[in-house]
mmCIF file of C-alpha atoms in Angstrom:
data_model
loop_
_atom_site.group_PDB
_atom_site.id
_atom_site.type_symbol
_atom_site.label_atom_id
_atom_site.label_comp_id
_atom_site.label_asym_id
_atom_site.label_seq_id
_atom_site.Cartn_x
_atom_site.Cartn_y
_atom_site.Cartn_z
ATOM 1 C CA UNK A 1 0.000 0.000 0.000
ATOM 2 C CA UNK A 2 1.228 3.586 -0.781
ATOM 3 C CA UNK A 3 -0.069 6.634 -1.695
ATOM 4 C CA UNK A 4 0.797 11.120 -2.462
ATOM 5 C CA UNK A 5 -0.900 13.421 0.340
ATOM 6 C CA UNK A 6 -4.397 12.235 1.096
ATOM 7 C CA UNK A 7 -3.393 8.979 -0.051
ATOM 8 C CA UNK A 8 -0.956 8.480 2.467
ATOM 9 C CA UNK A 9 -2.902 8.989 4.993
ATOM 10 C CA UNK A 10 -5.826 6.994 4.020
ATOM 11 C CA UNK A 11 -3.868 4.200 2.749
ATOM 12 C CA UNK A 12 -1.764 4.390 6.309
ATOM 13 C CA UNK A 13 -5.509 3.886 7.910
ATOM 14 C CA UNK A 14 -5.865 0.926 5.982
ATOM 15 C CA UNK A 15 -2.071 -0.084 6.579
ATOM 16 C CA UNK A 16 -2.825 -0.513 10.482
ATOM 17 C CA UNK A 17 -6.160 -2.227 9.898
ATOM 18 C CA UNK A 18 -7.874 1.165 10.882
ATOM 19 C CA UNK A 19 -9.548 1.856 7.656
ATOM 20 C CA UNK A 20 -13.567 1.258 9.049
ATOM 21 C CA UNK A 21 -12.802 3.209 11.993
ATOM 22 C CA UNK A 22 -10.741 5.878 10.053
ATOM 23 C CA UNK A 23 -14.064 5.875 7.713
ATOM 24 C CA UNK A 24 -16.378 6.282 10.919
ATOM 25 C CA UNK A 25 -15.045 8.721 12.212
ATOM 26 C CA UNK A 26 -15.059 11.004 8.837
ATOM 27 C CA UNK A 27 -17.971 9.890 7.846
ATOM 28 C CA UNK A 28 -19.067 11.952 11.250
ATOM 29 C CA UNK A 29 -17.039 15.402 10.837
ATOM 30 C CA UNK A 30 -19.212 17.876 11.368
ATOM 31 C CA UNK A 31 -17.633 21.819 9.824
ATOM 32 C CA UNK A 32 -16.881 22.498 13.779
ATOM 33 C CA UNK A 33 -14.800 19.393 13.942
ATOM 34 C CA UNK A 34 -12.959 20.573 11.047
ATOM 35 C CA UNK A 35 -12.932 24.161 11.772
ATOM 36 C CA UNK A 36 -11.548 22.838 15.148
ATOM 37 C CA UNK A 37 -8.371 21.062 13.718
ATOM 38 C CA UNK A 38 -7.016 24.139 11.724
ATOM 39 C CA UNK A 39 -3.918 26.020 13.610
ATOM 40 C CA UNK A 40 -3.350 28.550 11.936
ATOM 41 C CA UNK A 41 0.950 28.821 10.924
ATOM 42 C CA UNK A 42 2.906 32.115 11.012
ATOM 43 C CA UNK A 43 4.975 31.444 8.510
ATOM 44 C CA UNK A 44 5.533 28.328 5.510
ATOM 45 C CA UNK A 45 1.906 28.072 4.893
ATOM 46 C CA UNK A 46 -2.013 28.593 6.856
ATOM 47 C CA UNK A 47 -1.890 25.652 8.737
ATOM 48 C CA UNK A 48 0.649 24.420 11.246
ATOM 49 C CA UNK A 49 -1.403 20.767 10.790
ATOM 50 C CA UNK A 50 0.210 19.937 14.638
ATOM 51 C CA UNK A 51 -2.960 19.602 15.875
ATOM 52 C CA UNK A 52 -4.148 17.047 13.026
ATOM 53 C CA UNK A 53 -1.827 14.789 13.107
ATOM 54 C CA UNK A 54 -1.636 15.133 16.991
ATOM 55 C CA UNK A 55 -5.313 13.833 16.762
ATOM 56 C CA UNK A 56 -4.360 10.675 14.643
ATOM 57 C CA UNK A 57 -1.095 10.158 16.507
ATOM 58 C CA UNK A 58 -3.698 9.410 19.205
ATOM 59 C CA UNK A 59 -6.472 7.394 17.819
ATOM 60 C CA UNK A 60 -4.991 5.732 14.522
ATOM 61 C CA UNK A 61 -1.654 5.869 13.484
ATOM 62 C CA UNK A 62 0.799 5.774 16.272
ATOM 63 C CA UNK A 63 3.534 3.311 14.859
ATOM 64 C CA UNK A 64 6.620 2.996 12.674
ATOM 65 C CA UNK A 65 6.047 2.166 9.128
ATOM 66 C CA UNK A 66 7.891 -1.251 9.955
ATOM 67 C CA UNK A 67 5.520 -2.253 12.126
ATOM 68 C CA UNK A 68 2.444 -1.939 10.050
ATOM 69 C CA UNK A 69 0.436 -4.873 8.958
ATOM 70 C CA UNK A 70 1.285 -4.622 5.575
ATOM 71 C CA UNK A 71 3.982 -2.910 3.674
ATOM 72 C CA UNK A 72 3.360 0.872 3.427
ATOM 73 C CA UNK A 73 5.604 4.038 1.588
ATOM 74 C CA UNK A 74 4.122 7.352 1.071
ATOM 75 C CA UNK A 75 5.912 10.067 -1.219
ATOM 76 C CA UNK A 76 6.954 13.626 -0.645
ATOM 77 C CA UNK A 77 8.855 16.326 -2.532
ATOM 78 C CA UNK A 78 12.088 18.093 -1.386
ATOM 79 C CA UNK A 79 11.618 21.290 -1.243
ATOM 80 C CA UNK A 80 15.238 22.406 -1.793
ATOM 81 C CA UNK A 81 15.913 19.893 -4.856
ATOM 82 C CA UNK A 82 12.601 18.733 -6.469
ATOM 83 C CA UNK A 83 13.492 15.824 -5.373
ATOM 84 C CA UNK A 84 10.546 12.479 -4.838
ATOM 85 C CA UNK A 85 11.277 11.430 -1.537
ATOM 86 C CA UNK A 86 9.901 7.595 -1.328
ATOM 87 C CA UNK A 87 9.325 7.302 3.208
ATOM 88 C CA UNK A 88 9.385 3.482 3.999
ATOM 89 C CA UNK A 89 10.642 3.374 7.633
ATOM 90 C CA UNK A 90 10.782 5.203 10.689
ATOM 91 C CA UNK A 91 7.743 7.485 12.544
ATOM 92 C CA UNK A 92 4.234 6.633 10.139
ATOM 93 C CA UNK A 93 2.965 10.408 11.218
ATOM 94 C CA UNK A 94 6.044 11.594 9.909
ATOM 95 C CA UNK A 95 5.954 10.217 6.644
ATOM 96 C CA UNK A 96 2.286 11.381 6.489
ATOM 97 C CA UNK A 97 2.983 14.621 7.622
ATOM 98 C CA UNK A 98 5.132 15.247 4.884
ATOM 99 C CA UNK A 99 3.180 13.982 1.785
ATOM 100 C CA UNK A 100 -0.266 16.158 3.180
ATOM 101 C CA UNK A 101 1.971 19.286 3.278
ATOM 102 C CA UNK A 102 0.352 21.030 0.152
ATOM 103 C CA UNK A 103 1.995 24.298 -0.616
ATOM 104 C CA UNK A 104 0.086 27.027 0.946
ATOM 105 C CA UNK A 105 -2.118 25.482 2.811
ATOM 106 C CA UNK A 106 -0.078 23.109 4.620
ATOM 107 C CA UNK A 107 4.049 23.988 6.395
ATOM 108 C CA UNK A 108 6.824 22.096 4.950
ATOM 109 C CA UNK A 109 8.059 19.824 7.540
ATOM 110 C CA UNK A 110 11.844 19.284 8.292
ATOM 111 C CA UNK A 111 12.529 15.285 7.558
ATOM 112 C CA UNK A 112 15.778 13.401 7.914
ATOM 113 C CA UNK A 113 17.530 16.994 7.282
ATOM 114 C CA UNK A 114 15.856 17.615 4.292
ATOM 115 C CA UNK A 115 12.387 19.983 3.829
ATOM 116 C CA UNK A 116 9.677 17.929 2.535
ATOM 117 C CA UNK A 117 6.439 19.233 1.426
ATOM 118 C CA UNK A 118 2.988 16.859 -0.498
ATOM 119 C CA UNK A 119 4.228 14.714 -2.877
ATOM 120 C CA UNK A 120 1.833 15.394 -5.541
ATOM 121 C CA UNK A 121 4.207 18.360 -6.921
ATOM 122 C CA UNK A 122 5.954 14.965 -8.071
ATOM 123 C CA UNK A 123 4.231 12.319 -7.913
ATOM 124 C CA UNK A 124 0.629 12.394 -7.061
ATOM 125 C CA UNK A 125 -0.607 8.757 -8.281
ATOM 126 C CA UNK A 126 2.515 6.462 -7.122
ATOM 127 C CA UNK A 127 2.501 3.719 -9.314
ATOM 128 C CA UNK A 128 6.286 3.503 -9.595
ATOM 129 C CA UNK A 129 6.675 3.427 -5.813
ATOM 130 C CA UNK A 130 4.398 0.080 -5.863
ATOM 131 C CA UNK A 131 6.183 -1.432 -8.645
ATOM 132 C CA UNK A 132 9.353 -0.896 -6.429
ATOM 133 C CA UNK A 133 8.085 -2.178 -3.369
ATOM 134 C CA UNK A 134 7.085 -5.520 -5.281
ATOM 135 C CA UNK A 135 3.982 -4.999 -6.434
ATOM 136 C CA UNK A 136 3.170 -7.478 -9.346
ATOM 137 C CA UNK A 137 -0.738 -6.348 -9.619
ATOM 138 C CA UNK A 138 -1.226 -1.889 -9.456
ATOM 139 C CA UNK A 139 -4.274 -0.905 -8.868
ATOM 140 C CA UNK A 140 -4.407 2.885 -9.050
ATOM 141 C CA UNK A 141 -6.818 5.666 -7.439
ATOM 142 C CA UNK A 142 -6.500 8.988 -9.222
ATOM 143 C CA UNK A 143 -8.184 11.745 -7.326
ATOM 144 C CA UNK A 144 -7.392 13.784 -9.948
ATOM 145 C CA UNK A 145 -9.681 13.420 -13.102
ATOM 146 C CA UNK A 146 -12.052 15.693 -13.435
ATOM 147 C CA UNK A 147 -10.670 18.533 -10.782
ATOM 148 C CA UNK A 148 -9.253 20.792 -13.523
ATOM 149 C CA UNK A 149 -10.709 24.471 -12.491
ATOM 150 C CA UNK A 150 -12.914 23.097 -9.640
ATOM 151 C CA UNK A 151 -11.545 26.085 -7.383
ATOM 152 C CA UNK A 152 -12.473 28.706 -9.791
ATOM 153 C CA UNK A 153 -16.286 27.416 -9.962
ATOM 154 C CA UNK A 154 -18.572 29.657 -7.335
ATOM 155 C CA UNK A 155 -21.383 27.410 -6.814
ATOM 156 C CA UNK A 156 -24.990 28.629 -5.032
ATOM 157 C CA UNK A 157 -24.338 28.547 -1.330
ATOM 158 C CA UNK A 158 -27.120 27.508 1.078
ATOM 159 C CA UNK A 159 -27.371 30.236 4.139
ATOM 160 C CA UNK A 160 -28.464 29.750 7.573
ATOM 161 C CA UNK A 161 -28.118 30.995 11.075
ATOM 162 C CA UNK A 162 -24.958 29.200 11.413
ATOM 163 C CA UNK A 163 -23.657 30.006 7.577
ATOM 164 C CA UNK A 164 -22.664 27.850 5.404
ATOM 165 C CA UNK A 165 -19.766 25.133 6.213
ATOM 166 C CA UNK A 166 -16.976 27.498 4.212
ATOM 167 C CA UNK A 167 -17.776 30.287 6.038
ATOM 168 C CA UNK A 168 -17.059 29.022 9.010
ATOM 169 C CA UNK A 169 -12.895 28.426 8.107
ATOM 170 C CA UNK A 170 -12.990 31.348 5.940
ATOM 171 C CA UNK A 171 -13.821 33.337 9.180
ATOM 172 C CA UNK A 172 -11.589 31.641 11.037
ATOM 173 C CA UNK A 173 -8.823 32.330 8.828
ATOM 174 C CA UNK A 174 -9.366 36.032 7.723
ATOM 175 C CA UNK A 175 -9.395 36.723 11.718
ATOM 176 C CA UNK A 176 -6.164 35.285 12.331
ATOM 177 C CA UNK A 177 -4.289 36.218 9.247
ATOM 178 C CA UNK A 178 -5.919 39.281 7.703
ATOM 179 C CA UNK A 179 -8.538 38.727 4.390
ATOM 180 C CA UNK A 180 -5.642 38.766 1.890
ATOM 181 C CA UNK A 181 -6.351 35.324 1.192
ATOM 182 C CA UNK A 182 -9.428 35.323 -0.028
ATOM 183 C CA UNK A 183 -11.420 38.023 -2.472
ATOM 184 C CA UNK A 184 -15.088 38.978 -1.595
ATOM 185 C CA UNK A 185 -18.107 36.646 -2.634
ATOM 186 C CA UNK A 186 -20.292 39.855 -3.620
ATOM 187 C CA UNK A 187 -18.112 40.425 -6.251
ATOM 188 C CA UNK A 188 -19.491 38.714 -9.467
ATOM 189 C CA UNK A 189 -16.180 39.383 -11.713
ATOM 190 C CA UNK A 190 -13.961 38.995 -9.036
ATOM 191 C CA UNK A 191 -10.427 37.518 -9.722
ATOM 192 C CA UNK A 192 -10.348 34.316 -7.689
ATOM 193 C CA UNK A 193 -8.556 34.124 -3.993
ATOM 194 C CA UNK A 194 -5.075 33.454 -3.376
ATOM 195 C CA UNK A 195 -5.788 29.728 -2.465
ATOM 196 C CA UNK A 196 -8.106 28.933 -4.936
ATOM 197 C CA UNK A 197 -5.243 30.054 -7.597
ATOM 198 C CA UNK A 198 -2.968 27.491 -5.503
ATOM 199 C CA UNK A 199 -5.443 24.959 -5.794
ATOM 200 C CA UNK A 200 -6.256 25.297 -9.072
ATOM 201 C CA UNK A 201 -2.383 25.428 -10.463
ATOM 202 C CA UNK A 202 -1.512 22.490 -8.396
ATOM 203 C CA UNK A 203 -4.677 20.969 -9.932
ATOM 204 C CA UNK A 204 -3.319 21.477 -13.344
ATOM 205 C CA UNK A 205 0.451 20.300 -12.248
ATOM 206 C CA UNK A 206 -0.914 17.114 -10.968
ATOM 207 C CA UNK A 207 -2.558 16.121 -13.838
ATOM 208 C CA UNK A 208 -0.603 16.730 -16.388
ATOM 209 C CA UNK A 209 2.521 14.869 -14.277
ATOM 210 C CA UNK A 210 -0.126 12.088 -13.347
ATOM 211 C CA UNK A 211 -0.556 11.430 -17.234
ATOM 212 C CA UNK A 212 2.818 11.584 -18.663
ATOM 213 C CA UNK A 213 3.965 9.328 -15.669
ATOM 214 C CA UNK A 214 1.313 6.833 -15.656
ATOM 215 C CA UNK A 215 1.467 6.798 -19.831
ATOM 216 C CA UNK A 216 5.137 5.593 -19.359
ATOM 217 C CA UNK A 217 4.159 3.174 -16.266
ATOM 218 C CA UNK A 218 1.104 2.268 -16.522
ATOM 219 C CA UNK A 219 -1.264 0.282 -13.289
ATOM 220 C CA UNK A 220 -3.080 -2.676 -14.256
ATOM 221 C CA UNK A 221 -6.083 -0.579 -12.754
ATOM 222 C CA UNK A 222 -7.252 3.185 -12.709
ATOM 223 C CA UNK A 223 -9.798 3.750 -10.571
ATOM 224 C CA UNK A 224 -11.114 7.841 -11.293
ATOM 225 C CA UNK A 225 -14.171 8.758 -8.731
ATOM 226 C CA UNK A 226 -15.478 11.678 -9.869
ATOM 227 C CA UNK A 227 -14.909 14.773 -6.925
ATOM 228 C CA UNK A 228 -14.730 17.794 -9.087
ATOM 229 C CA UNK A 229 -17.841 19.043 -6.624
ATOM 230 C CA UNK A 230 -15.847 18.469 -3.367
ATOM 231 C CA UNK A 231 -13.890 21.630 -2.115
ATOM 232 C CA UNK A 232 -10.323 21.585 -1.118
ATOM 233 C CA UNK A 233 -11.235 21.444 2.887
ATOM 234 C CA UNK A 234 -14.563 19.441 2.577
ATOM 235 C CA UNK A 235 -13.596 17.131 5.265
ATOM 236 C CA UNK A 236 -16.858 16.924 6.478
ATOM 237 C CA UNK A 237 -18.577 16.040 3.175
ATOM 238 C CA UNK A 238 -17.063 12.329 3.375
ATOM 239 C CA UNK A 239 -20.042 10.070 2.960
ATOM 240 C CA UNK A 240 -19.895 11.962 -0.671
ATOM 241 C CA UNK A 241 -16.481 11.155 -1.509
ATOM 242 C CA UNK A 242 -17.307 7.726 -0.192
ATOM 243 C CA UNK A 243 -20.000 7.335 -2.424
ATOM 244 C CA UNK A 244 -18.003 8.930 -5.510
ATOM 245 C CA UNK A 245 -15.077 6.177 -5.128
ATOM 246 C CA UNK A 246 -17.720 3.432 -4.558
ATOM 247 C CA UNK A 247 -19.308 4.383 -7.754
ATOM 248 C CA UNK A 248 -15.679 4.126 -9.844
ATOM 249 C CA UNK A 249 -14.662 0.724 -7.375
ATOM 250 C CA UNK A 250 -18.367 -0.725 -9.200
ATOM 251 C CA UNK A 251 -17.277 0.133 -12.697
ATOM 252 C CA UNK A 252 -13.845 -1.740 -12.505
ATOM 253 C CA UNK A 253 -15.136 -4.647 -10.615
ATOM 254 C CA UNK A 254 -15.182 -7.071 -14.230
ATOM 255 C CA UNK A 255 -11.713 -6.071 -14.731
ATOM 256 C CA UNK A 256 -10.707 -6.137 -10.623
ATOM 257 C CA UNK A 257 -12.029 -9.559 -11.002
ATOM 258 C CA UNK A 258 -10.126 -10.830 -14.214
ATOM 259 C CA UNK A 259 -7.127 -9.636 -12.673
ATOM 260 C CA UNK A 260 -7.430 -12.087 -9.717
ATOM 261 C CA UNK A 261 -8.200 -15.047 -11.559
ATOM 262 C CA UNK A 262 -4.920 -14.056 -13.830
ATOM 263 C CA UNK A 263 -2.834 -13.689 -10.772
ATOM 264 C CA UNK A 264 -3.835 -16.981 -9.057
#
């Protein structure tokens, strides 16, 4: 099992036989919860992410990578280089840490002397890291498919007395580190916000790497759910996501299948 940024983490869940509780418990993020786990940084990028991975240090994840039930890698960048930092030993956090650290949004981390920050800039669908670790069947999830200028889409939002669930980290954020960050709703030809230009750009970097390297390398499987109508810190829309990778996991099930019988 490995996996870029969200990947890691997820497939770390799975790699300690946590993956139904991991699911559980997003499944039940509320926008407080999520609201609740955002430090904000100083400096590097808007979130520290301390008080994430503080949260899954204790109530998932709180091994080495050698100790995991099955063999696990996740992949970061280095900052200084540009170099794809394959992490199969040591601290599992760690290794997390550093493939979720999405410029902008997340710090770089400081790993084994080097400054590591999501591996997506890279490598965002890690196909040769599987091949490497001995993989002889790759079945591939690609987040990525039909993201391309998701950020830049302002759909309806639904208002209440509590506002609506981006409100609430917008608010939080533009308190803490001024409203430079993002541009005003109101405006209907307004030039999009500083992070949805990140997210967007990073967007477009990850899929054009995740084609070119896959052409070359290809998995056996691809498996594409389709997420272009989940936000960038939708945490707490999970069940959706769910759903969206259930559909795709239903599609490939004929060719899932063929695969096993040609590999028994």
């Amino acid at each position: 099992m490995c996996g870029t940024s969200i990947g890691a983490l997820v497939g770390a869940a799975y790699s300690v036989g946590e993956i139904e509780r991991f699911k559980d418990w997003a499944v039940g993020l509320t926008i407080k919860n999520v609201v609740g786990f955002m430090d904000i940084a100083l400096n590097g990028g808007v979130l520290k992410g301390e008080r994430l991975m503080a949260f899954f240090r204790q109530n998932f994840i709180d091994c080495s990578i050698e100790d995991m039930e099955l063999p696990f890698g996740a992949v970061a960048t280095a900052l200084h280089t540009g170099a794809e930092v394959w992490l199969r030993s040591g601290s599992a956090l760690d290794a997390i840490r550093a493939s979720i650290a999405l410029p902008g949004l997340f710090a770089p981390v400081w790993h084994s002397g080097r400054l590591l920050v999501d591996g997506g800039l890279v490598n965002p669908v890690p196909v040769s890291l599987a091949h490497a670790m001995g993989a002889d069947i790759v079945i591939a999830v690609d987040l990525s498919s039909d993201t391309l200028g998701r950020h830049l889409i302002q759909p309806p939002v639904k208002t209440s007395k509590s506002g609506s669930p981006a409100s609430e980290w917008v608010r939080k954020i533009k308190s803490e580190v001024g409203a430079t960050l993002f541009s005003d709703a109101s405006d209907e030809h307004r030039l999009p916000s500083v992070l949805d230009v990140v997210a967007s750009s990073l967007n477009i970097m990850q899929v054009r790497i995740t084609r070119s390297r896959m052409a070359g390398e290809p998995p056996d499987i691809i498996i594409t759910p389709k997420l272009a109508h989940l936000g960038l810190l939708d945490f707490h829309r999970a069940q959706q996501a769910i759903e969206a990778g259930r559909e795709s996991v239903e599609l490939c099930l004929p060719a899932i299948k063929g695969l096993r019988l040609r590999g028994s």
